Short mmCIF file of C-alpha atoms in Angstrom, two decimals:
data_model
loop_
_atom_site.label_atom_id
_atom_site.label_comp_id
_atom_site.label_asym_id
_atom_site.label_seq_id
_atom_site.Cartn_x
_atom_site.Cartn_y
_atom_site.Cartn_z
CA MET Y 617 4.52 15.84 -17.57
CA CYS Y 618 0.85 16.63 -18.21
CA TYR Y 619 -1.50 13.88 -19.32
CA LYS Y 620 -4.64 16.00 -19.62
CA HIS Y 621 -5.60 14.55 -23.01
CA LEU Y 622 -4.41 10.98 -22.49
CA THR Y 623 -5.50 7.95 -20.52
CA VAL Y 624 -2.78 7.62 -17.93
CA ARG Y 625 -1.53 4.06 -17.51
CA ILE Y 626 -0.78 3.28 -13.87
CA ALA Y 627 0.84 0.19 -12.41
CA ILE Y 628 0.15 -0.62 -8.78
CA LEU Y 629 2.44 -3.02 -6.94
CA GLY Y 630 0.70 -5.20 -4.38
CA SER Y 631 -2.99 -5.71 -3.68
CA GLY Y 632 -3.38 -4.99 0.02
CA PHE Y 633 -5.85 -2.46 1.36
CA SER Y 634 -3.79 0.60 0.44
CA SER Y 635 -3.19 -0.70 -3.09
CA LEU Y 636 -6.85 -1.52 -3.62
CA SER Y 637 -7.83 1.88 -2.31
CA ALA Y 638 -5.37 3.66 -4.62
CA ALA Y 639 -6.45 1.50 -7.56
CA THR Y 640 -10.14 2.25 -7.17
CA TYR Y 641 -9.66 5.99 -6.72
CA LEU Y 642 -7.22 6.33 -9.63
CA GLN Y 643 -9.45 4.33 -11.95
CA LYS Y 644 -12.36 6.53 -10.88
CA TYR Y 645 -10.21 9.57 -11.75
CA GLY Y 646 -9.93 8.35 -15.35
CA CYS Y 647 -6.69 6.39 -15.33
CA GLN Y 648 -6.17 2.83 -16.56
CA VAL Y 649 -4.91 0.88 -13.57
CA THR Y 650 -3.19 -2.51 -13.53
CA VAL Y 651 -2.48 -4.25 -10.22
CA PHE Y 652 0.39 -6.73 -9.86
CA GLU Y 653 0.22 -9.15 -6.92
CA LYS Y 654 3.09 -11.56 -6.26
CA ASN Y 655 0.96 -14.08 -4.39
CA GLU Y 656 -1.92 -16.30 -5.47
CA GLN Y 657 -4.78 -14.15 -4.19
CA ILE Y 658 -5.82 -10.52 -3.92
CA GLY Y 659 -5.58 -8.89 -0.51
CA GLY Y 660 -1.93 -8.70 0.50
CA ARG Y 661 -1.69 -9.51 4.20
CA ALA Y 662 -5.47 -9.84 4.34
CA SER Y 663 -5.20 -13.27 2.75
CA VAL Y 664 -7.46 -16.21 3.48
CA LEU Y 665 -6.31 -19.67 4.52
CA GLU Y 666 -8.75 -22.55 3.96
CA GLU Y 667 -8.01 -26.11 5.03
CA ASN Y 668 -10.13 -29.10 6.16
CA GLY Y 669 -13.30 -27.03 6.30
CA PHE Y 670 -11.68 -24.32 8.46
CA ARG Y 671 -11.25 -20.76 7.20
CA PHE Y 672 -8.88 -18.17 8.67
CA ASP Y 673 -8.14 -14.51 8.10
CA MET Y 674 -4.34 -14.67 7.85
CA GLY Y 675 -3.85 -10.99 8.57
CA PRO Y 676 -5.96 -8.19 10.07
CA SER Y 677 -8.78 -9.33 12.34
CA TRP Y 678 -9.96 -6.17 14.14
CA TYR Y 679 -12.61 -4.01 12.47
CA TRP Y 680 -12.21 -0.61 14.16
CA MET Y 681 -13.03 2.92 12.97
CA PRO Y 682 -16.13 1.99 10.93
CA ASP Y 683 -16.51 5.61 9.81
CA VAL Y 684 -13.39 5.26 7.64
CA PHE Y 685 -14.87 2.27 5.82
CA GLU Y 686 -18.16 4.13 5.37
CA ARG Y 687 -16.35 7.13 3.89
CA TYR Y 688 -14.39 4.93 1.48
CA PHE Y 689 -17.45 3.09 0.15
CA ALA Y 690 -19.49 6.32 -0.03
CA ASP Y 691 -16.90 7.72 -2.43
CA PHE Y 692 -18.08 5.02 -4.86
CA ASN Y 693 -21.79 5.42 -4.05
CA TYR Y 694 -21.89 2.30 -1.90
CA LYS Y 695 -22.30 1.38 1.75
CA PRO Y 696 -20.47 -1.43 3.58
CA SER Y 697 -23.83 -3.19 3.89
CA ASP Y 698 -23.97 -3.48 0.11
CA PHE Y 699 -21.16 -6.03 0.40
CA TYR Y 700 -21.12 -7.53 3.88
CA SER Y 701 -23.07 -7.69 7.11
CA LEU Y 702 -21.48 -5.98 10.11
CA GLU Y 703 -22.00 -7.13 13.68
CA LYS Y 704 -20.94 -5.05 16.66
CA LEU Y 705 -19.28 -7.37 19.15
CA ASP Y 706 -20.53 -7.18 22.72
CA PRO Y 707 -18.44 -7.77 24.70
CA ALA Y 708 -15.89 -6.31 22.31
CA TYR Y 709 -13.11 -8.45 23.77
CA ARG Y 710 -11.94 -10.27 26.89
CA VAL Y 711 -8.69 -9.48 28.68
CA ILE Y 712 -7.27 -12.38 30.68
CA PHE Y 713 -4.94 -11.76 33.60
CA GLY Y 714 -4.94 -15.17 35.21
CA GLU Y 715 -6.75 -18.47 35.56
CA ASN Y 716 -9.79 -16.89 37.26
CA ASP Y 717 -9.12 -13.26 36.49
CA SER Y 718 -10.50 -11.62 33.37
CA ILE Y 719 -12.23 -8.38 32.36
CA ASP Y 720 -14.75 -8.06 29.55
CA ILE Y 721 -14.87 -4.77 27.65
CA SER Y 722 -18.44 -3.80 26.86
CA ALA Y 723 -19.60 -2.30 23.57
CA ASN Y 724 -21.20 0.48 25.64
CA LEU Y 725 -18.94 3.27 26.90
CA GLU Y 726 -20.99 3.87 30.05
CA GLU Y 727 -20.65 0.21 30.96
CA VAL Y 728 -16.88 0.40 30.39
CA ILE Y 729 -16.70 3.36 32.75
CA SER Y 730 -18.76 1.43 35.31
CA THR Y 731 -16.41 -1.55 34.98
CA PHE Y 732 -13.42 0.67 35.75
CA GLU Y 733 -15.22 2.30 38.68
CA ASN Y 734 -16.21 -1.06 40.16
CA ILE Y 735 -12.66 -2.40 39.96
CA ASP Y 736 -10.88 0.81 41.01
CA PRO Y 737 -13.26 3.20 42.81
CA GLY Y 738 -12.58 6.77 41.73
CA SER Y 739 -11.30 5.86 38.25
CA GLY Y 740 -14.64 6.40 36.49
CA LYS Y 741 -14.58 10.20 36.57
CA PRO Y 742 -11.05 10.64 35.15
CA LEU Y 743 -11.78 7.95 32.55
CA ARG Y 744 -14.85 9.87 31.41
CA LYS Y 745 -12.76 13.06 31.09
CA PHE Y 746 -10.04 11.14 29.21
CA MET Y 747 -12.60 9.74 26.79
CA GLN Y 748 -13.97 13.22 26.08
CA GLN Y 749 -10.44 14.31 25.13
CA SER Y 750 -9.98 11.11 23.14
CA ARG Y 751 -13.17 11.83 21.19
CA ASP Y 752 -12.04 15.40 20.47
CA ASN Y 753 -8.66 14.15 19.27
CA TYR Y 754 -10.32 11.56 17.06
CA SER Y 755 -12.41 14.27 15.42
CA ILE Y 756 -9.34 16.45 14.86
CA ALA Y 757 -7.33 13.54 13.49
CA MET Y 758 -10.04 12.52 11.02
CA GLN Y 759 -10.85 16.07 9.90
CA ASP Y 760 -7.48 17.80 9.95
CA LEU Y 761 -4.61 15.33 9.91
CA VAL Y 762 -4.83 11.78 8.62
CA TYR Y 763 -5.93 12.60 5.06
CA GLU Y 764 -2.95 14.94 4.53
CA PRO Y 765 -0.10 13.74 2.27
CA GLY Y 766 2.73 14.33 4.75
CA ILE Y 767 4.57 16.76 2.46
CA ARG Y 768 4.85 19.87 4.67
CA ILE Y 769 5.07 20.40 8.41
CA THR Y 770 2.33 23.02 8.07
CA GLU Y 771 -0.15 20.18 7.51
CA LEU Y 772 0.07 19.54 11.24
CA ILE Y 773 -0.61 23.13 12.21
CA THR Y 774 -4.28 24.00 12.37
CA PRO Y 775 -6.28 26.05 14.89
CA ALA Y 776 -7.46 22.76 16.43
CA THR Y 777 -4.04 21.10 16.66
CA ALA Y 778 -2.40 24.27 17.96
CA LYS Y 779 -4.47 23.85 21.12
CA LYS Y 780 -3.21 20.26 21.46
CA LEU Y 781 0.54 20.78 21.09
CA ASN Y 782 1.17 19.64 24.67
CA LEU Y 783 -0.23 16.22 23.75
CA PHE Y 784 2.50 15.70 21.17
CA VAL Y 785 5.24 15.94 23.82
CA GLN Y 786 3.40 13.91 26.47
CA ASN Y 787 2.97 10.16 26.14
CA ILE Y 788 0.03 7.80 26.40
CA SER Y 789 1.38 5.97 29.44
CA GLY Y 790 1.67 9.21 31.39
CA GLN Y 791 -2.01 9.88 30.79
CA THR Y 792 -3.37 6.43 31.55
CA SER Y 793 -1.40 6.13 34.81
CA LYS Y 794 -3.32 9.16 36.12
CA ILE Y 795 -6.68 7.50 35.48
CA THR Y 796 -6.12 4.36 37.50
CA SER Y 797 -3.50 2.75 39.68
CA ASP Y 798 -4.74 -0.73 38.83
CA PRO Y 799 -2.13 -2.26 36.48
CA ARG Y 800 -4.78 -4.38 34.75
CA LEU Y 801 -6.86 -1.35 33.84
CA GLN Y 802 -3.75 0.55 32.78
CA SER Y 803 -2.84 -2.26 30.38
CA ILE Y 804 -6.34 -2.12 28.88
CA LEU Y 805 -6.01 1.64 28.32
CA ASP Y 806 -2.54 1.18 26.83
CA PHE Y 807 -3.65 -1.66 24.56
CA PRO Y 808 -5.09 0.40 21.62
CA VAL Y 809 -1.75 2.06 20.86
CA LEU Y 810 -0.33 -1.38 20.15
CA PHE Y 811 -2.22 -0.96 16.85
CA LEU Y 812 0.15 1.96 16.23
CA GLY Y 813 3.09 -0.33 16.82
CA ALA Y 814 4.90 1.37 19.67
CA LYS Y 815 5.31 1.31 23.43
CA PRO Y 816 2.79 3.51 25.26
CA GLN Y 817 5.76 5.36 26.80
CA ASN Y 818 6.95 6.33 23.30
CA THR Y 819 3.59 7.17 21.75
CA PRO Y 820 2.43 10.82 21.77
CA ALA Y 821 -0.58 11.37 24.01
CA PHE Y 822 -2.48 12.84 21.06
CA TYR Y 823 -2.82 9.28 19.79
CA ASN Y 824 -5.21 8.59 22.64
CA PHE Y 825 -7.80 8.99 19.88
CA MET Y 826 -7.31 5.24 19.48
CA ASN Y 827 -9.05 4.83 22.82
CA TRP Y 828 -12.11 6.46 21.26
CA ALA Y 829 -11.82 4.02 18.37
CA ASP Y 830 -11.88 1.26 20.99
CA PHE Y 831 -14.34 2.28 23.73
CA GLY Y 832 -16.27 4.88 21.75
CA LEU Y 833 -16.77 3.43 18.26
CA GLY Y 834 -16.52 -0.20 19.23
CA THR Y 835 -15.27 -3.45 17.74
CA TRP Y 836 -17.12 -4.84 14.73
CA TYR Y 837 -16.99 -7.97 12.61
CA PRO Y 838 -17.87 -8.42 8.92
CA GLN Y 839 -19.64 -11.76 8.54
CA GLY Y 840 -17.44 -14.04 6.46
CA GLY Y 841 -14.27 -12.43 7.79
CA MET Y 842 -12.04 -9.49 7.01
CA HIS Y 843 -11.43 -10.77 3.50
CA GLN Y 844 -14.99 -9.68 2.74
CA ILE Y 845 -13.65 -6.12 2.65
CA VAL Y 846 -11.02 -7.17 0.13
CA GLN Y 847 -13.65 -8.81 -2.04
CA ALA Y 848 -15.83 -5.70 -1.86
CA MET Y 849 -12.96 -3.45 -2.93
CA GLU Y 850 -11.96 -5.86 -5.68
CA ARG Y 851 -15.53 -5.85 -6.96
CA ILE Y 852 -15.58 -2.05 -7.11
CA ALA Y 853 -12.21 -2.07 -8.86
CA LEU Y 854 -13.39 -4.57 -11.47
CA GLU Y 855 -16.59 -2.63 -12.07
CA LEU Y 856 -14.48 0.46 -12.73
CA GLY Y 857 -12.16 -1.42 -15.10
CA VAL Y 858 -9.05 -2.15 -13.02
CA GLU Y 859 -7.01 -5.13 -14.25
CA PHE Y 860 -5.49 -7.64 -11.84
CA HIS Y 861 -2.54 -9.97 -12.30
CA THR Y 862 -1.91 -12.48 -9.49
CA ASP Y 863 1.17 -14.73 -9.22
CA ASN Y 864 2.93 -11.81 -10.89
CA GLN Y 865 5.98 -10.60 -9.02
CA VAL Y 866 7.63 -7.36 -10.10
CA THR Y 867 11.34 -8.00 -10.50
CA LYS Y 868 12.68 -4.65 -11.71
CA LEU Y 869 11.63 -1.06 -12.31
CA GLU Y 870 13.51 0.24 -15.36
CA VAL Y 871 14.29 3.97 -15.49
CA HIS Y 872 14.83 6.32 -18.41
CA ASP Y 873 15.21 10.10 -18.05
CA GLN Y 874 14.23 10.19 -14.36
CA ARG Y 875 11.03 8.23 -15.01
CA ILE Y 876 10.08 4.59 -14.70
CA LYS Y 877 9.27 3.44 -18.20
CA THR Y 878 9.16 -0.33 -17.92
CA VAL Y 879 7.91 -2.69 -15.22
CA HIS Y 880 9.49 -6.13 -15.39
CA THR Y 881 7.67 -9.08 -13.79
CA ASN Y 882 8.23 -12.82 -13.69
CA THR Y 883 5.79 -13.16 -16.60
CA GLY Y 884 6.70 -10.26 -18.89
CA THR Y 885 7.43 -6.55 -19.34
CA TYR Y 886 4.96 -3.66 -19.34
CA GLU Y 887 5.11 0.05 -19.98
CA PHE Y 888 3.36 2.56 -17.72
CA ASP Y 889 3.18 6.29 -17.20
CA VAL Y 890 3.01 6.15 -13.39
CA VAL Y 891 3.89 3.53 -10.79
CA VAL Y 892 2.39 3.33 -7.30
CA SER Y 893 3.76 0.82 -4.84
CA GLY Y 894 1.57 -0.51 -2.09
CA ALA Y 895 4.06 -3.31 -1.63
CA ASP Y 896 6.70 -3.02 1.07
CA TYR Y 897 8.40 0.37 0.67
CA ALA Y 898 11.93 -0.89 1.33
CA ALA Y 899 11.46 -3.92 -0.91
CA THR Y 900 10.15 -1.68 -3.70
CA GLU Y 901 13.31 0.41 -3.54
CA GLN Y 902 15.35 -2.74 -4.08
CA LEU Y 903 13.74 -2.94 -7.55
CA LEU Y 904 15.54 0.29 -8.44
CA ASP Y 905 19.20 1.00 -9.05
CA SER Y 906 20.59 2.39 -5.79
CA LYS Y 907 20.95 5.93 -7.16
CA PHE Y 908 17.17 6.18 -7.59
CA ARG Y 909 16.22 5.09 -4.07
CA ASN Y 910 14.84 7.44 -1.44
CA PHE Y 911 16.60 5.65 1.40
CA THR Y 912 19.61 3.46 2.13
CA ASP Y 913 19.50 0.08 3.81
CA GLN Y 914 20.99 1.77 6.90
CA TYR Y 915 18.00 4.12 7.05
CA TRP Y 916 15.58 1.23 7.46
CA GLN Y 917 17.78 -0.40 10.10
CA LYS Y 918 17.54 2.74 12.22
CA LYS Y 919 13.76 3.02 12.06
CA THR Y 920 11.49 1.90 14.88
CA PHE Y 921 9.27 -0.82 13.47
CA ALA Y 922 6.05 -2.16 14.86
CA PRO Y 923 6.42 -5.79 15.96
CA SER Y 924 6.60 -8.89 13.89
CA ALA Y 925 4.61 -11.90 15.04
CA ILE Y 926 4.52 -15.65 15.42
CA LEU Y 927 1.07 -17.01 14.58
CA PHE Y 928 -0.64 -20.36 14.88
CA TYR Y 929 -3.75 -21.07 12.80
CA LEU Y 930 -5.74 -23.78 14.54
CA GLY Y 931 -8.68 -25.96 13.58
CA ILE Y 932 -10.02 -27.51 16.79
CA ASN Y 933 -12.26 -30.56 16.86
CA GLN Y 934 -14.46 -29.21 19.66
CA LYS Y 935 -15.85 -25.88 20.87
CA VAL Y 936 -13.42 -23.83 22.93
CA GLU Y 937 -14.85 -22.73 26.28
CA LYS Y 938 -14.49 -19.47 28.24
CA LEU Y 939 -13.18 -17.49 25.26
CA LEU Y 940 -14.81 -14.81 23.13
CA HIS Y 941 -14.16 -13.75 19.54
CA HIS Y 942 -11.22 -11.53 20.65
CA ASN Y 943 -9.11 -12.47 23.68
CA LEU Y 944 -6.02 -10.75 25.04
CA PHE Y 945 -3.83 -12.84 27.33
CA PHE Y 946 -2.19 -10.24 29.57
CA ASP Y 947 -1.33 -12.80 32.22
CA THR Y 948 2.39 -11.97 32.17
CA ASP Y 949 4.45 -8.78 32.49
CA PHE Y 950 3.28 -6.27 29.83
CA ASN Y 951 6.35 -4.04 30.21
CA GLN Y 952 8.85 -6.89 30.12
CA HIS Y 953 7.41 -8.18 26.85
CA ALA Y 954 7.52 -4.63 25.42
CA ARG Y 955 11.19 -4.35 26.37
CA GLU Y 956 11.90 -7.64 24.56
CA ILE Y 957 10.29 -6.20 21.43
CA TYR Y 958 11.70 -2.66 21.39
CA ASP Y 959 14.56 -2.11 23.85
CA LYS Y 960 16.56 -5.33 23.80
CA PRO Y 961 15.11 -7.38 20.94
CA ALA Y 962 14.93 -11.04 21.84
CA PHE Y 963 12.50 -13.92 21.83
CA PRO Y 964 10.19 -13.22 24.79
CA GLN Y 965 10.45 -15.36 27.90
CA LYS Y 966 6.80 -15.04 28.93
CA PRO Y 967 4.96 -13.38 26.05
CA LEU Y 968 1.56 -11.79 26.06
CA PHE Y 969 -0.56 -13.11 23.22
CA TYR Y 970 -3.81 -12.59 21.35
CA ALA Y 971 -6.25 -15.44 20.73
CA ASN Y 972 -8.83 -14.97 17.98
CA PHE Y 973 -11.77 -17.34 17.64
CA SER Y 974 -13.90 -15.72 14.97
CA SER Y 975 -15.99 -18.87 14.68
CA LYS Y 976 -17.58 -17.80 18.00
CA THR Y 977 -19.31 -15.12 15.93
CA ASP Y 978 -19.32 -16.70 12.48
CA SER Y 979 -20.27 -20.37 12.21
CA SER Y 980 -19.28 -20.46 8.53
CA LEU Y 981 -15.61 -20.48 9.51
CA ALA Y 982 -15.56 -24.01 10.95
CA PRO Y 983 -17.43 -27.28 10.59
CA GLU Y 984 -20.32 -27.80 13.01
CA GLY Y 985 -19.21 -28.48 16.56
CA LYS Y 986 -15.68 -27.20 15.89
CA ASP Y 987 -13.83 -23.90 16.24
CA SER Y 988 -11.31 -22.13 14.01
CA GLY Y 989 -8.97 -19.51 15.39
CA PHE Y 990 -5.46 -18.24 15.57
CA ILE Y 991 -2.97 -17.21 18.21
CA LEU Y 992 -0.65 -14.25 17.69
CA ILE Y 993 2.49 -13.55 19.71
CA PRO Y 994 4.09 -10.14 19.06
CA VAL Y 995 7.87 -10.42 18.70
CA ALA Y 996 10.71 -8.14 17.68
CA VAL Y 997 11.62 -7.72 14.03
CA ASP Y 998 14.83 -9.26 12.64
CA LEU Y 999 14.60 -12.42 14.77
CA GLU Y 1000 15.68 -15.68 13.16
CA ASP Y 1001 12.82 -18.06 13.80
CA ASP Y 1002 12.21 -21.61 12.62
CA GLU Y 1003 9.86 -24.54 13.21
CA GLN Y 1004 11.62 -25.55 16.41
CA ILE Y 1005 11.15 -22.08 17.87
CA HIS Y 1006 7.55 -22.02 16.69
CA GLN Y 1007 6.88 -25.34 18.41
CA HIS Y 1008 8.37 -24.03 21.66
CA TYR Y 1009 5.98 -21.09 21.66
CA TYR Y 1010 3.07 -23.24 20.58
CA GLU Y 1011 3.48 -25.43 23.64
CA LEU Y 1012 3.97 -22.41 25.88
CA VAL Y 1013 0.82 -20.53 24.83
CA MET Y 1014 -1.33 -23.64 24.51
CA GLU Y 1015 -0.49 -24.57 28.08
CA ARG Y 1016 -1.77 -21.18 29.25
CA LEU Y 1017 -4.80 -21.44 26.98
CA GLU Y 1018 -5.63 -24.87 28.38
CA LYS Y 1019 -5.16 -23.66 31.94
CA PHE Y 1020 -7.68 -20.87 31.40
CA THR Y 1021 -10.26 -22.89 29.48
CA GLY Y 1022 -9.90 -26.09 31.51
CA GLN Y 1023 -9.72 -28.08 28.26
CA ALA Y 1024 -7.01 -30.35 26.86
CA LEU Y 1025 -7.14 -28.43 23.59
CA ARG Y 1026 -3.92 -29.80 22.10
CA GLU Y 1027 -5.51 -33.24 21.92
CA TYR Y 1028 -8.25 -31.83 19.69
CA VAL Y 1029 -6.16 -29.75 17.27
CA GLU Y 1030 -7.17 -31.12 13.88
CA TYR Y 1031 -5.31 -28.55 11.78
CA LYS Y 1032 -2.27 -26.41 12.65
CA LYS Y 1033 -0.13 -24.03 10.65
CA SER Y 1034 2.51 -21.67 12.01
CA PHE Y 1035 3.66 -18.39 10.44
CA GLY Y 1036 6.56 -16.27 11.66
CA VAL Y 1037 9.12 -13.58 11.06
CA GLN Y 1038 10.78 -15.31 8.12
CA ASP Y 1039 7.37 -16.00 6.57
CA PHE Y 1040 6.54 -12.29 6.63
CA LYS Y 1041 9.74 -11.70 4.70
CA THR Y 1042 9.09 -14.49 2.21
CA ARG Y 1043 5.37 -14.03 1.53
CA TYR Y 1044 5.13 -10.25 1.81
CA ASN Y 1045 8.71 -9.05 1.21
CA SER Y 1046 8.31 -7.42 4.60
CA CYS Y 1047 11.18 -5.17 5.67
CA ARG Y 1048 12.91 -6.80 8.64
CA GLY Y 1049 9.94 -9.16 8.91
CA ASN Y 1050 7.60 -6.54 10.35
CA ALA Y 1051 3.92 -7.45 10.69
CA TYR Y 1052 2.37 -3.99 11.02
CA GLY Y 1053 4.69 -1.35 9.54
CA LEU Y 1054 6.53 1.56 11.12
CA ALA Y 1055 5.66 2.53 14.66
CA ASN Y 1056 3.88 5.85 15.14
CA THR Y 1057 6.39 7.46 17.48
CA LEU Y 1058 6.78 11.24 17.61
CA MET Y 1059 9.77 11.12 15.27
CA GLN Y 1060 7.89 8.89 12.82
CA THR Y 1061 4.69 10.93 12.53
CA SER Y 1062 3.33 12.61 9.39
CA VAL Y 1063 6.13 14.42 7.53
CA LEU Y 1064 8.72 12.43 9.50
CA ARG Y 1065 7.56 9.15 7.95
CA PRO Y 1066 8.90 7.95 4.57
CA GLY Y 1067 7.23 10.14 1.96
CA ILE Y 1068 4.68 9.20 -0.68
CA ARG Y 1069 6.90 10.56 -3.50
CA ASN Y 1070 10.14 9.23 -4.87
CA LYS Y 1071 12.51 12.22 -4.63
CA LYS Y 1072 14.52 11.26 -7.71
CA LEU Y 1073 11.90 9.87 -10.07
CA LYS Y 1074 8.96 11.90 -11.29
CA ASN Y 1075 6.44 9.09 -11.61
CA LEU Y 1076 6.99 6.74 -8.65
CA PHE Y 1077 4.80 6.98 -5.55
CA TYR Y 1078 4.29 4.95 -2.39
CA THR Y 1079 1.31 4.00 -0.25
CA GLY Y 1080 0.77 1.70 2.71
CA GLN Y 1081 1.85 1.08 6.26
CA LEU Y 1082 5.43 2.38 5.94
CA THR Y 1083 4.28 5.82 4.79
CA VAL Y 1084 1.43 8.14 5.87
CA PRO Y 1085 -0.69 7.94 7.87
CA GLY Y 1086 0.48 4.71 9.51
CA PRO Y 1087 -0.26 1.04 10.33
CA GLY Y 1088 -3.72 -0.52 10.44
CA VAL Y 1089 -6.54 -1.23 8.00
CA PRO Y 1090 -8.35 2.15 8.22
CA PRO Y 1091 -5.05 4.05 7.75
CA ALA Y 1092 -4.32 1.82 4.74
CA LEU Y 1093 -7.61 2.82 3.11
CA ILE Y 1094 -6.75 6.45 3.81
CA SER Y 1095 -3.20 6.03 2.50
CA GLY Y 1096 -4.49 4.82 -0.86
CA LYS Y 1097 -6.77 7.85 -1.17
CA ILE Y 1098 -3.93 10.19 -0.17
CA VAL Y 1099 -1.62 9.02 -2.93
CA ALA Y 1100 -4.41 8.87 -5.52
CA ASP Y 1101 -5.51 12.42 -4.72
CA PHE Y 1102 -1.91 13.65 -4.85
CA ILE Y 1103 -1.40 12.08 -8.28
CA LYS Y 1104 -4.70 13.50 -9.50
CA LYS Y 1105 -3.73 16.97 -8.38
CA ASN Y 1106 -0.06 17.01 -9.38
CA VAL Y 1107 0.48 14.45 -12.14
CA ILE Y 1108 -2.56 13.69 -14.25
#
């Protein structure tokens, strides 16, 4: 149907980064957009938790790929600095391998190369060559691939990608093992693909562009926290005329003549011309009669998901020593933990974990003399967790944290909240309790991911981490633009 002479009414489900991106672009393109968010605040997984003077980003905490944010804001004649102040973290993060064994990753690539060379003589030269390839792949990905809608296989075939075909059948782990024989350095090189939600052994080598995002572009922090990005996008949306409805859960999508006509929520019914879901893809399909769904429940069970997580948000009544803003505890077996996530899903025996203490950079996040932070343990999807299991892991990771810092931190925990697999399902309707989306394996790349179009309904589209281009905040911004541009070109 052509709407050339009408204002197209568009409903967007969810208010995470991909939804906000789609909403702003579609409103800019002349549509009237209404966003429905089931929870109490805008932002989806990028929610904010505030208690006892402590403030926490509940979701994303790494600000990588700043060029993607710049491109998004430029499309609306803004710059990130119009909304928030960015600080480049140096060191970017600390990787902890034992009580007196840690490696800091500099914000300067040459210093990173020197660090590798000092630890493993001879590794500097191959690392430099690897980073040149990583930079080339990043440029190709940004220019030729990630902004494509994932409709046709020909999107992947360009003069630049044709020269890189071998990297789609090799894996990241195979590359990094040739740079260094030091297992600590290998784990640091393998770390960025965890953002893609897959084992390094199962991730195409072309995705080494994430190493350029890490060592090349650096790790940044928006003062006030990641929710500042949400507030900036919400402000743009409101200026354009987007309407928001929080505490408004969509309960059914009603179909007539192969089109969604009515959106039912817990507060009322609404009519729209087009529906875009940035909510969980699988959960969205449950709002439809089964005959209108793209995929069966069995389809989602067969997919390789990025991990879920168990998190602990902590307000600590003293300053935490020996830790930076971002800290990776790789003091146990990396490969064993990966097997417990992907190969034989089970609660990990000795998990790696991530400790974030953003108050090291941003004093507004905690009262004076105190620290706010969170601990994240990646775990397999589909696990049945509860408070007892959470407490077990809390004691386990806090013991290791205390051993490294030399502080009896548990005695000073003033505020504590846990969040796990079942919470991802409850708060975000997350398929199988995933935290990050679908893994970017070879068989789940581009056109092989769930598509942005509903195959049976003419006016239902999808955006977000279960479709193209993949998991992460920058890809979510891109995903929203992809679906908005597709609708602009083919629907309105």
